[in-house]
JSON list of C-alpha atoms in Angstrom, two decimals:
[
{"chain": "A", "resi": 1, "resn": "MET", "atom": "CA", "xyz": [117.05, 7.94, -34.63]},
{"chain": "A", "resi": 2, "resn": "ILE", "atom": "CA", "xyz": [115.92, 8.35, -31.05]},
{"chain": "A", "resi": 3, "resn": "THR", "atom": "CA", "xyz": [119.54, 8.35, -29.77]},
{"chain": "A", "resi": 4, "resn": "PHE", "atom": "CA", "xyz": [120.42, 11.10, -32.23]},
{"chain": "A", "resi": 5, "resn": "ALA", "atom": "CA", "xyz": [117.36, 13.15, -31.25]},
{"chain": "A", "resi": 6, "resn": "THR", "atom": "CA", "xyz": [118.17, 12.77, -27.55]},
{"chain": "A", "resi": 7, "resn": "MET", "atom": "CA", "xyz": [121.71, 13.93, -28.28]},
{"chain": "A", "resi": 8, "resn": "LEU", "atom": "CA", "xyz": [120.39, 17.08, -29.93]},
{"chain": "A", "resi": 9, "resn": "THR", "atom": "CA", "xyz": [117.88, 17.83, -27.13]},
{"chain": "A", "resi": 10, "resn": "GLY", "atom": "CA", "xyz": [120.41, 17.21, -24.40]},
{"chain": "A", "resi": 11, "resn": "HIS", "atom": "CA", "xyz": [118.85, 14.05, -22.97]},
{"chain": "A", "resi": 12, "resn": "THR", "atom": "CA", "xyz": [121.95, 12.03, -23.91]},
{"chain": "A", "resi": 13, "resn": "GLN", "atom": "CA", "xyz": [125.53, 13.27, -23.75]},
{"chain": "A", "resi": 14, "resn": "ILE", "atom": "CA", "xyz": [127.23, 13.50, -27.18]},
{"chain": "A", "resi": 15, "resn": "TYR", "atom": "CA", "xyz": [130.01, 11.00, -26.46]},
{"chain": "A", "resi": 16, "resn": "ARG", "atom": "CA", "xyz": [127.56, 8.52, -24.93]},
{"chain": "A", "resi": 17, "resn": "GLY", "atom": "CA", "xyz": [125.23, 8.90, -27.91]},
{"chain": "A", "resi": 18, "resn": "ILE", "atom": "CA", "xyz": [128.06, 8.16, -30.31]},
{"chain": "A", "resi": 19, "resn": "VAL", "atom": "CA", "xyz": [128.96, 5.04, -28.40]},
{"chain": "A", "resi": 20, "resn": "TYR", "atom": "CA", "xyz": [125.24, 4.01, -28.46]},
{"chain": "A", "resi": 21, "resn": "ILE", "atom": "CA", "xyz": [124.98, 4.52, -32.18]},
{"chain": "A", "resi": 22, "resn": "ALA", "atom": "CA", "xyz": [128.23, 2.52, -32.77]},
{"chain": "A", "resi": 23, "resn": "ALA", "atom": "CA", "xyz": [126.86, -0.27, -30.58]},
{"chain": "A", "resi": 24, "resn": "GLN", "atom": "CA", "xyz": [123.55, -0.33, -32.46]},
{"chain": "A", "resi": 25, "resn": "VAL", "atom": "CA", "xyz": [125.35, -0.53, -35.78]},
{"chain": "A", "resi": 26, "resn": "GLY", "atom": "CA", "xyz": [127.77, -3.19, -34.53]},
{"chain": "A", "resi": 27, "resn": "GLY", "atom": "CA", "xyz": [124.87, -5.14, -32.97]},
{"chain": "A", "resi": 28, "resn": "ALA", "atom": "CA", "xyz": [122.97, -5.06, -36.24]},
{"chain": "A", "resi": 29, "resn": "CYS", "atom": "CA", "xyz": [126.01, -6.50, -38.05]},
{"chain": "A", "resi": 30, "resn": "ILE", "atom": "CA", "xyz": [126.53, -9.21, -35.45]},
{"chain": "A", "resi": 31, "resn": "GLY", "atom": "CA", "xyz": [122.84, -10.10, -35.47]},
{"chain": "A", "resi": 32, "resn": "SER", "atom": "CA", "xyz": [122.82, -10.26, -39.30]},
{"chain": "A", "resi": 33, "resn": "GLN", "atom": "CA", "xyz": [125.90, -12.47, -39.28]},
{"chain": "A", "resi": 34, "resn": "LEU", "atom": "CA", "xyz": [124.23, -14.81, -36.73]},
{"chain": "A", "resi": 35, "resn": "VAL", "atom": "CA", "xyz": [121.13, -14.95, -38.96]},
{"chain": "A", "resi": 36, "resn": "GLU", "atom": "CA", "xyz": [123.28, -15.74, -42.00]},
{"chain": "A", "resi": 37, "resn": "TRP", "atom": "CA", "xyz": [124.97, -18.60, -40.17]},
{"chain": "A", "resi": 38, "resn": "ALA", "atom": "CA", "xyz": [121.76, -19.93, -38.64]},
{"chain": "A", "resi": 39, "resn": "VAL", "atom": "CA", "xyz": [119.42, -19.83, -41.59]},
{"chain": "A", "resi": 40, "resn": "PRO", "atom": "CA", "xyz": [119.83, -22.05, -44.70]},
{"chain": "A", "resi": 41, "resn": "ASP", "atom": "CA", "xyz": [120.69, -20.21, -47.90]},
{"chain": "A", "resi": 42, "resn": "ALA", "atom": "CA", "xyz": [117.41, -21.00, -49.52]},
{"chain": "A", "resi": 43, "resn": "THR", "atom": "CA", "xyz": [115.54, -19.58, -46.51]},
{"chain": "A", "resi": 44, "resn": "ALA", "atom": "CA", "xyz": [117.74, -16.47, -46.27]},
{"chain": "A", "resi": 45, "resn": "GLN", "atom": "CA", "xyz": [116.85, -15.55, -49.84]},
{"chain": "A", "resi": 46, "resn": "TRP", "atom": "CA", "xyz": [113.04, -15.43, -49.09]},
{"chain": "A", "resi": 47, "resn": "SER", "atom": "CA", "xyz": [113.36, -11.76, -48.12]},
{"chain": "A", "resi": 48, "resn": "THR", "atom": "CA", "xyz": [115.39, -10.85, -51.24]},
{"chain": "A", "resi": 49, "resn": "ASN", "atom": "CA", "xyz": [113.42, -9.10, -53.96]},
{"chain": "A", "resi": 50, "resn": "THR", "atom": "CA", "xyz": [113.91, -9.34, -57.73]},
{"chain": "A", "resi": 51, "resn": "TYR", "atom": "CA", "xyz": [116.43, -6.41, -57.56]},
{"chain": "A", "resi": 52, "resn": "GLY", "atom": "CA", "xyz": [118.65, -8.37, -55.13]},
{"chain": "A", "resi": 53, "resn": "GLN", "atom": "CA", "xyz": [117.73, -6.13, -52.21]},
{"chain": "A", "resi": 54, "resn": "GLY", "atom": "CA", "xyz": [116.56, -7.14, -48.74]},
{"chain": "A", "resi": 55, "resn": "ALA", "atom": "CA", "xyz": [118.78, -10.19, -48.13]},
{"chain": "A", "resi": 56, "resn": "LEU", "atom": "CA", "xyz": [118.86, -11.34, -44.50]},
{"chain": "A", "resi": 57, "resn": "GLY", "atom": "CA", "xyz": [115.70, -9.27, -43.72]},
{"chain": "A", "resi": 58, "resn": "GLY", "atom": "CA", "xyz": [117.35, -6.03, -44.72]},
{"chain": "A", "resi": 59, "resn": "CYS", "atom": "CA", "xyz": [115.81, -2.96, -46.28]},
{"chain": "A", "resi": 60, "resn": "ALA", "atom": "CA", "xyz": [114.64, -3.06, -49.85]},
{"chain": "A", "resi": 61, "resn": "LEU", "atom": "CA", "xyz": [113.48, -0.15, -51.97]},
{"chain": "A", "resi": 62, "resn": "GLY", "atom": "CA", "xyz": [111.85, -2.24, -54.63]},
{"chain": "A", "resi": 63, "resn": "ASP", "atom": "CA", "xyz": [110.24, 0.08, -57.22]},
{"chain": "A", "resi": 64, "resn": "MET", "atom": "CA", "xyz": [110.38, 3.09, -54.83]},
{"chain": "A", "resi": 65, "resn": "THR", "atom": "CA", "xyz": [112.95, 5.85, -55.54]},
{"chain": "A", "resi": 66, "resn": "ALA", "atom": "CA", "xyz": [115.49, 6.81, -52.90]},
{"chain": "A", "resi": 67, "resn": "GLY", "atom": "CA", "xyz": [113.93, 10.27, -52.68]},
{"chain": "A", "resi": 68, "resn": "SER", "atom": "CA", "xyz": [110.54, 8.83, -52.00]},
{"chain": "A", "resi": 69, "resn": "GLN", "atom": "CA", "xyz": [112.07, 6.54, -49.39]},
{"chain": "A", "resi": 70, "resn": "PHE", "atom": "CA", "xyz": [113.66, 9.56, -47.72]},
{"chain": "A", "resi": 71, "resn": "VAL", "atom": "CA", "xyz": [110.18, 11.16, -47.35]},
{"chain": "A", "resi": 72, "resn": "VAL", "atom": "CA", "xyz": [108.74, 7.86, -46.01]},
{"chain": "A", "resi": 73, "resn": "GLU", "atom": "CA", "xyz": [111.62, 7.49, -43.50]},
{"chain": "A", "resi": 74, "resn": "PHE", "atom": "CA", "xyz": [111.23, 11.14, -42.39]},
{"chain": "A", "resi": 75, "resn": "ILE", "atom": "CA", "xyz": [107.46, 10.96, -41.83]},
{"chain": "A", "resi": 76, "resn": "PHE", "atom": "CA", "xyz": [107.45, 7.58, -40.01]},
{"chain": "A", "resi": 77, "resn": "SER", "atom": "CA", "xyz": [110.46, 8.54, -37.96]},
{"chain": "A", "resi": 78, "resn": "MET", "atom": "CA", "xyz": [108.74, 11.72, -36.89]},
{"chain": "A", "resi": 79, "resn": "VAL", "atom": "CA", "xyz": [105.73, 9.71, -35.74]},
{"chain": "A", "resi": 80, "resn": "VAL", "atom": "CA", "xyz": [107.96, 7.50, -33.56]},
{"chain": "A", "resi": 81, "resn": "LEU", "atom": "CA", "xyz": [109.80, 10.53, -32.20]},
{"chain": "A", "resi": 82, "resn": "ILE", "atom": "CA", "xyz": [106.48, 12.26, -31.31]},
{"chain": "A", "resi": 83, "resn": "VAL", "atom": "CA", "xyz": [105.42, 9.12, -29.39]},
{"chain": "A", "resi": 84, "resn": "ALA", "atom": "CA", "xyz": [108.83, 8.81, -27.75]},
{"chain": "A", "resi": 85, "resn": "TYR", "atom": "CA", "xyz": [108.92, 12.42, -26.66]},
{"chain": "A", "resi": 86, "resn": "GLY", "atom": "CA", "xyz": [105.32, 12.40, -25.65]},
{"chain": "A", "resi": 87, "resn": "THR", "atom": "CA", "xyz": [105.70, 9.44, -23.33]},
{"chain": "A", "resi": 88, "resn": "ALA", "atom": "CA", "xyz": [109.27, 8.48, -22.41]},
{"chain": "A", "resi": 89, "resn": "PHE", "atom": "CA", "xyz": [110.71, 12.03, -22.26]},
{"chain": "A", "resi": 90, "resn": "ASN", "atom": "CA", "xyz": [107.66, 13.72, -20.84]},
{"chain": "A", "resi": 91, "resn": "VAL", "atom": "CA", "xyz": [107.79, 13.93, -17.02]},
{"chain": "A", "resi": 92, "resn": "LYS", "atom": "CA", "xyz": [104.05, 14.41, -16.59]},
{"chain": "A", "resi": 93, "resn": "GLN", "atom": "CA", "xyz": [103.23, 11.53, -18.94]},
{"chain": "A", "resi": 94, "resn": "GLY", "atom": "CA", "xyz": [105.84, 9.36, -17.16]},
{"chain": "A", "resi": 95, "resn": "GLU", "atom": "CA", "xyz": [103.87, 9.82, -13.96]},
{"chain": "A", "resi": 96, "resn": "ILE", "atom": "CA", "xyz": [100.73, 8.58, -15.76]},
{"chain": "A", "resi": 97, "resn": "PHE", "atom": "CA", "xyz": [102.22, 5.78, -17.85]},
{"chain": "A", "resi": 98, "resn": "GLY", "atom": "CA", "xyz": [105.13, 4.73, -15.69]},
{"chain": "A", "resi": 99, "resn": "PRO", "atom": "CA", "xyz": [108.33, 3.20, -17.04]},
{"chain": "A", "resi": 100, "resn": "VAL", "atom": "CA", "xyz": [106.64, 0.15, -18.56]},
{"chain": "A", "resi": 101, "resn": "LEU", "atom": "CA", "xyz": [104.08, 1.66, -20.97]},
{"chain": "A", "resi": 102, "resn": "ALA", "atom": "CA", "xyz": [106.38, 4.18, -22.74]},
{"chain": "A", "resi": 103, "resn": "PRO", "atom": "CA", "xyz": [108.54, 1.44, -24.40]},
{"chain": "A", "resi": 104, "resn": "LEU", "atom": "CA", "xyz": [105.31, -0.46, -25.27]},
{"chain": "A", "resi": 105, "resn": "PHE", "atom": "CA", "xyz": [103.88, 2.66, -26.95]},
{"chain": "A", "resi": 106, "resn": "ILE", "atom": "CA", "xyz": [107.15, 3.33, -28.84]},
{"chain": "A", "resi": 107, "resn": "GLY", "atom": "CA", "xyz": [107.34, -0.29, -29.99]},
{"chain": "A", "resi": 108, "resn": "THR", "atom": "CA", "xyz": [103.76, -0.18, -31.09]},
{"chain": "A", "resi": 109, "resn": "ALA", "atom": "CA", "xyz": [104.34, 3.00, -33.08]},
{"chain": "A", "resi": 110, "resn": "ILE", "atom": "CA", "xyz": [107.35, 1.33, -34.78]},
{"chain": "A", "resi": 111, "resn": "SER", "atom": "CA", "xyz": [105.33, -1.81, -35.58]},
{"chain": "A", "resi": 112, "resn": "ILE", "atom": "CA", "xyz": [102.44, 0.18, -36.97]},
{"chain": "A", "resi": 113, "resn": "GLY", "atom": "CA", "xyz": [104.89, 2.23, -39.04]},
{"chain": "A", "resi": 114, "resn": "ILE", "atom": "CA", "xyz": [106.53, -0.84, -40.53]},
{"chain": "A", "resi": 115, "resn": "PHE", "atom": "CA", "xyz": [103.25, -2.53, -41.37]},
{"chain": "A", "resi": 116, "resn": "SER", "atom": "CA", "xyz": [101.56, 0.48, -42.77]},
{"chain": "A", "resi": 117, "resn": "SER", "atom": "CA", "xyz": [104.58, 1.72, -44.76]},
{"chain": "A", "resi": 118, "resn": "GLY", "atom": "CA", "xyz": [105.14, -1.77, -46.13]},
{"chain": "A", "resi": 119, "resn": "THR", "atom": "CA", "xyz": [101.88, -1.55, -48.04]},
{"chain": "A", "resi": 120, "resn": "LEU", "atom": "CA", "xyz": [102.74, 1.66, -49.92]},
{"chain": "A", "resi": 121, "resn": "ILE", "atom": "CA", "xyz": [103.80, -0.37, -52.95]},
{"chain": "A", "resi": 122, "resn": "SER", "atom": "CA", "xyz": [103.69, -4.06, -53.47]},
{"chain": "A", "resi": 123, "resn": "THR", "atom": "CA", "xyz": [106.75, -4.99, -55.44]},
{"chain": "A", "resi": 124, "resn": "GLY", "atom": "CA", "xyz": [109.72, -5.89, -53.31]},
{"chain": "A", "resi": 125, "resn": "TYR", "atom": "CA", "xyz": [109.42, -3.08, -50.79]},
{"chain": "A", "resi": 126, "resn": "SER", "atom": "CA", "xyz": [110.29, -3.69, -47.16]},
{"chain": "A", "resi": 127, "resn": "GLY", "atom": "CA", "xyz": [108.67, -0.60, -45.60]},
{"chain": "A", "resi": 128, "resn": "ALA", "atom": "CA", "xyz": [110.12, 2.11, -43.47]},
{"chain": "A", "resi": 129, "resn": "ALA", "atom": "CA", "xyz": [113.04, 1.09, -41.28]},
{"chain": "A", "resi": 130, "resn": "MET", "atom": "CA", "xyz": [113.08, 4.06, -38.92]},
{"chain": "A", "resi": 131, "resn": "ASN", "atom": "CA", "xyz": [116.49, 2.84, -37.80]},
{"chain": "A", "resi": 132, "resn": "PRO", "atom": "CA", "xyz": [119.56, 3.09, -39.99]},
{"chain": "A", "resi": 133, "resn": "ALA", "atom": "CA", "xyz": [121.28, 0.21, -38.12]},
{"chain": "A", "resi": 134, "resn": "ARG", "atom": "CA", "xyz": [118.43, -2.09, -39.10]},
{"chain": "A", "resi": 135, "resn": "CYS", "atom": "CA", "xyz": [119.32, -1.49, -42.76]},
{"chain": "A", "resi": 136, "resn": "PHE", "atom": "CA", "xyz": [123.07, -1.39, -42.42]},
{"chain": "A", "resi": 137, "resn": "GLY", "atom": "CA", "xyz": [123.65, -4.64, -40.63]},
{"chain": "A", "resi": 138, "resn": "PRO", "atom": "CA", "xyz": [122.00, -6.94, -43.23]},
{"chain": "A", "resi": 139, "resn": "ALA", "atom": "CA", "xyz": [123.37, -4.88, -46.12]},
{"chain": "A", "resi": 140, "resn": "ALA", "atom": "CA", "xyz": [126.94, -5.09, -44.82]},
{"chain": "A", "resi": 141, "resn": "ILE", "atom": "CA", "xyz": [126.78, -8.75, -44.06]},
{"chain": "A", "resi": 142, "resn": "SER", "atom": "CA", "xyz": [125.02, -9.82, -47.33]},
{"chain": "A", "resi": 143, "resn": "GLY", "atom": "CA", "xyz": [127.80, -8.06, -49.22]},
{"chain": "A", "resi": 144, "resn": "THR", "atom": "CA", "xyz": [125.77, -7.25, -52.35]},
{"chain": "A", "resi": 145, "resn": "SER", "atom": "CA", "xyz": [125.93, -3.83, -53.87]},
{"chain": "A", "resi": 146, "resn": "ALA", "atom": "CA", "xyz": [122.15, -3.99, -54.50]},
{"chain": "A", "resi": 147, "resn": "SER", "atom": "CA", "xyz": [121.63, -4.00, -50.71]},
{"chain": "A", "resi": 148, "resn": "PHE", "atom": "CA", "xyz": [123.12, -0.54, -50.54]},
{"chain": "A", "resi": 149, "resn": "ASP", "atom": "CA", "xyz": [120.86, 0.95, -53.39]},
{"chain": "A", "resi": 150, "resn": "GLY", "atom": "CA", "xyz": [119.38, 4.14, -52.02]},
{"chain": "A", "resi": 151, "resn": "HIS", "atom": "CA", "xyz": [120.88, 3.33, -48.59]},
{"chain": "A", "resi": 152, "resn": "TRP", "atom": "CA", "xyz": [121.43, 7.05, -47.90]},
{"chain": "A", "resi": 153, "resn": "ALA", "atom": "CA", "xyz": [117.68, 7.55, -47.49]},
{"chain": "A", "resi": 154, "resn": "TYR", "atom": "CA", "xyz": [117.60, 5.11, -44.56]},
{"chain": "A", "resi": 155, "resn": "TRP", "atom": "CA", "xyz": [120.24, 7.26, -42.79]},
{"chain": "A", "resi": 156, "resn": "VAL", "atom": "CA", "xyz": [119.30, 10.80, -43.82]},
{"chain": "A", "resi": 157, "resn": "GLY", "atom": "CA", "xyz": [115.55, 10.44, -43.30]},
{"chain": "A", "resi": 158, "resn": "PRO", "atom": "CA", "xyz": [115.61, 9.42, -39.62]},
{"chain": "A", "resi": 159, "resn": "PHE", "atom": "CA", "xyz": [118.46, 11.85, -38.81]},
{"chain": "A", "resi": 160, "resn": "CYS", "atom": "CA", "xyz": [116.56, 14.72, -40.44]},
{"chain": "A", "resi": 161, "resn": "ALA", "atom": "CA", "xyz": [113.51, 13.77, -38.44]},
{"chain": "A", "resi": 162, "resn": "GLY", "atom": "CA", "xyz": [115.61, 13.77, -35.28]},
{"chain": "A", "resi": 163, "resn": "ALA", "atom": "CA", "xyz": [116.94, 17.23, -36.12]},
{"chain": "A", "resi": 164, "resn": "VAL", "atom": "CA", "xyz": [113.42, 18.68, -36.79]},
{"chain": "A", "resi": 165, "resn": "ASN", "atom": "CA", "xyz": [112.13, 17.07, -33.59]},
{"chain": "A", "resi": 166, "resn": "ALA", "atom": "CA", "xyz": [115.03, 18.68, -31.63]},
{"chain": "A", "resi": 167, "resn": "ALA", "atom": "CA", "xyz": [114.36, 22.04, -33.28]},
{"chain": "A", "resi": 168, "resn": "VAL", "atom": "CA", "xyz": [110.70, 21.87, -32.38]},
{"chain": "A", "resi": 169, "resn": "TYR", "atom": "CA", "xyz": [111.63, 20.80, -28.83]},
{"chain": "A", "resi": 170, "resn": "ALA", "atom": "CA", "xyz": [113.98, 23.79, -28.55]},
{"chain": "A", "resi": 171, "resn": "ILE", "atom": "CA", "xyz": [111.61, 26.37, -30.06]},
{"chain": "A", "resi": 172, "resn": "ALA", "atom": "CA", "xyz": [108.48, 25.19, -28.31]},
{"chain": "A", "resi": 173, "resn": "PRO", "atom": "CA", "xyz": [109.62, 23.24, -25.22]},
{"chain": "A", "resi": 174, "resn": "PRO", "atom": "CA", "xyz": [107.05, 21.24, -23.32]},
{"chain": "A", "resi": 175, "resn": "HIS", "atom": "CA", "xyz": [104.98, 23.28, -20.88]},
{"chain": "A", "resi": 176, "resn": "HIS", "atom": "CA", "xyz": [106.58, 21.42, -18.05]},
{"chain": "A", "resi": 177, "resn": "LYS", "atom": "CA", "xyz": [110.26, 22.01, -18.97]},
{"chain": "A", "resi": 178, "resn": "ASP", "atom": "CA", "xyz": [110.83, 23.67, -15.61]},
{"chain": "A", "resi": 179, "resn": "LEU", "atom": "CA", "xyz": [109.41, 20.59, -13.87]},
{"chain": "A", "resi": 180, "resn": "TYR", "atom": "CA", "xyz": [111.80, 18.34, -15.91]},
{"chain": "A", "resi": 181, "resn": "GLU", "atom": "CA", "xyz": [114.77, 20.45, -14.97]},
{"chain": "A", "resi": 182, "resn": "LYS", "atom": "CA", "xyz": [113.74, 20.46, -11.33]},
{"chain": "A", "resi": 183, "resn": "GLU", "atom": "CA", "xyz": [113.32, 16.68, -11.37]},
{"chain": "A", "resi": 184, "resn": "ALA", "atom": "CA", "xyz": [116.74, 16.29, -13.08]},
{"chain": "A", "resi": 185, "resn": "LYS", "atom": "CA", "xyz": [118.44, 18.39, -10.40]},
{"chain": "A", "resi": 186, "resn": "LYS", "atom": "CA", "xyz": [116.65, 16.40, -7.71]},
{"chain": "A", "resi": 187, "resn": "ALA", "atom": "CA", "xyz": [117.82, 13.14, -9.22]},
{"chain": "A", "resi": 188, "resn": "THR", "atom": "CA", "xyz": [121.42, 14.25, -9.34]},
{"chain": "A", "resi": 189, "resn": "ARG", "atom": "CA", "xyz": [121.37, 15.29, -5.66]},
{"chain": "A", "resi": 190, "resn": "GLY", "atom": "CA", "xyz": [119.62, 12.11, -4.66]},
{"chain": "A", "resi": 191, "resn": "ARG", "atom": "CA", "xyz": [116.15, 11.78, -3.21]},
{"chain": "A", "resi": 192, "resn": "ARG", "atom": "CA", "xyz": [115.28, 12.01, 0.41]},
{"chain": "A", "resi": 193, "resn": "LEU", "atom": "CA", "xyz": [113.17, 9.38, 2.00]},
{"chain": "A", "resi": 194, "resn": "PRO", "atom": "CA", "xyz": [110.04, 10.67, 3.75]}
]
């Protein structure tokens, strides 16, 4: 989601973003396969709901419809994107928070999103993923068709949020966009030592 948004706003080159997304999806599949090998079958099924969704810690709709899940993914993905663009991609905030706190804030926003969205309904719902790779890896490795129920919402929701974020960024760029461009030019030329 963040990679796609940065591709649209020009922070990441298109070909590099495609490689990043492929690596994220591949990494999710490898990680899910390692979990399947490492965890006993009885333990691996703890995350599976009564519909057969959520094996290997994957995404599970439970009683929620795919349309409702799309809305949940969109909203929580927008929250994460607002935090990411407000800290990691904001030059002025970068001077205040430095390179350490921005990832901490983004991770905290994702954690809060997962925990708060997971309480929307109680029956077999895994909460917002905000990352399509997180849903795809376990679904692909578990091999059950139930794992792919409503799977489109886990992809379309975050990508639509990325597109809306990019549109807002283009229409109403940060007040310091000139500063960002100046810093980017300075970085490509190299910095002088005082």
